[in-house]
Coordinates of C-alpha atoms in Angstrom, one line a residue:
X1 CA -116.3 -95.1 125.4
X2 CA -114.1 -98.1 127.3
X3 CA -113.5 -99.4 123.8
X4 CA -112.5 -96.6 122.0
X5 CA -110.3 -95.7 124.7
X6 CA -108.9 -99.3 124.9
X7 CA -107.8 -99.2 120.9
X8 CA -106.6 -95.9 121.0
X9 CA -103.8 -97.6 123.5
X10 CA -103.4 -100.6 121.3
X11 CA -102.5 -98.3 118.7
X12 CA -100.1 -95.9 120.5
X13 CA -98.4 -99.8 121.5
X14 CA -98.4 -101.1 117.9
X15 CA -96.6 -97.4 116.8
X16 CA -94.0 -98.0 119.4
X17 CA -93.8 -101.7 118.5
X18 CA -93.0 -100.4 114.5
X19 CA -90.5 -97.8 115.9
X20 CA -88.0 -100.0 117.2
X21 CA -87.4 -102.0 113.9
X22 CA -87.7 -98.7 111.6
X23 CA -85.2 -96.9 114.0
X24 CA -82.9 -99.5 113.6
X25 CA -83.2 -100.0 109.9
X26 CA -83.1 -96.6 109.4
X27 CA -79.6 -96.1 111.5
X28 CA -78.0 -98.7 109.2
X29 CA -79.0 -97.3 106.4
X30 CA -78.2 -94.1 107.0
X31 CA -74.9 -95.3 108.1
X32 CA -74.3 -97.0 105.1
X33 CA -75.2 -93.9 103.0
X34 CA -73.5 -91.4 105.0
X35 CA -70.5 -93.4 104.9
X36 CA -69.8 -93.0 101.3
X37 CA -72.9 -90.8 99.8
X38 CA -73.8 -91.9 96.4
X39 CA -76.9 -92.9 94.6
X40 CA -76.3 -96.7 95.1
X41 CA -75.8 -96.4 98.5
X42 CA -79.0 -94.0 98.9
X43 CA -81.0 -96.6 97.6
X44 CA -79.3 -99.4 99.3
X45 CA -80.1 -97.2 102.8
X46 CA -83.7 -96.5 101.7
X47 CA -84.4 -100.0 100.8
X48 CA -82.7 -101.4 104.3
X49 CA -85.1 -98.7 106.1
X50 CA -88.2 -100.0 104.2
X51 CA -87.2 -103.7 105.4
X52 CA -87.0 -102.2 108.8
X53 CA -90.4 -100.7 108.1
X54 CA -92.0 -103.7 107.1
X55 CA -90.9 -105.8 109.5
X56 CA -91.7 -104.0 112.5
X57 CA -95.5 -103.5 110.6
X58 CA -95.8 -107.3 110.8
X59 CA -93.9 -107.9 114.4
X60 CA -96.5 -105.2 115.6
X61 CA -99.8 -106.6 114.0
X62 CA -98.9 -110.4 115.1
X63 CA -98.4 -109.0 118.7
X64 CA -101.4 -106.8 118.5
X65 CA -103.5 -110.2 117.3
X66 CA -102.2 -112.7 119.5
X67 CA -102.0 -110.9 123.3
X68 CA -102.1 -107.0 122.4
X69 CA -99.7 -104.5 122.3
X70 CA -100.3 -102.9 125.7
X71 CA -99.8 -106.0 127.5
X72 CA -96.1 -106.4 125.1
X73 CA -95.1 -103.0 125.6
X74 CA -95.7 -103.0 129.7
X75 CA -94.0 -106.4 129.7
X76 CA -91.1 -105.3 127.9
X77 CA -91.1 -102.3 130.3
X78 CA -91.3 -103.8 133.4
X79 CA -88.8 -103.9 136.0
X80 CA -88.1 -107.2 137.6
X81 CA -85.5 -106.2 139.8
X82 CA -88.5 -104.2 141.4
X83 CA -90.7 -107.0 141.4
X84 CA -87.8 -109.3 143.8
X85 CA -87.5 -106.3 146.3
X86 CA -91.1 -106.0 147.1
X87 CA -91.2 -110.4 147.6
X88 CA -88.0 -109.7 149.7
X89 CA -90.2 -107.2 151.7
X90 CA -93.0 -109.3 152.4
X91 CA -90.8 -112.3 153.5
X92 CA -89.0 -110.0 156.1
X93 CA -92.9 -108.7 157.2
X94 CA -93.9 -111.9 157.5
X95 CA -91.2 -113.6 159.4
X96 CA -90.9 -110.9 161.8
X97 CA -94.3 -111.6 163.6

């Protein structure tokens, strides 16, 4: 049951991994086709949001293979500014006794 709950989360990490490229892709191409809507430019948009597609499918999977998408996802979501106040704390603990 661990490891089916364990590659449930390593999916919901490589979907947010995918997001970021597609979302981008898919911004600049709908830019460029809202901008001046034609056929060309509809297929120029669709074609940039398939790139964006396919490269966050293979950013994903190489993360997901090499040190897992959970442990990308939390890193990239961390707070290290958090991280400094809590080694400033135990420094003041420590040199008040």
């Amino acid at each position: 049951m661990n490891k089916v709950f364990e590659y449930i989360t390593e999916i919901i990490g490589w979907l947010q991994i995918v997001a970021s490229p597609l979302l981008i892709g898919s911004g600049i191409g709908a830019f460029i086709y809202f901008r001046n809507p034609s056929l060309t430019n509809l297929i120029i948009g669709i074609v940039i949001s398939m790139l964006g597609l396919i490269v966050g499918i293979i950013w994903a999977t190489k993360i997901w293979k090499t040190k897992g998408t959970m442990w990308f996802v939390s890193q990239v979501s961390a707070t290290p500014d958090l991280d400094n106040l809590v080694d400033a704390e135990k420094e003041t603990k420590q040199g008040s006794r």
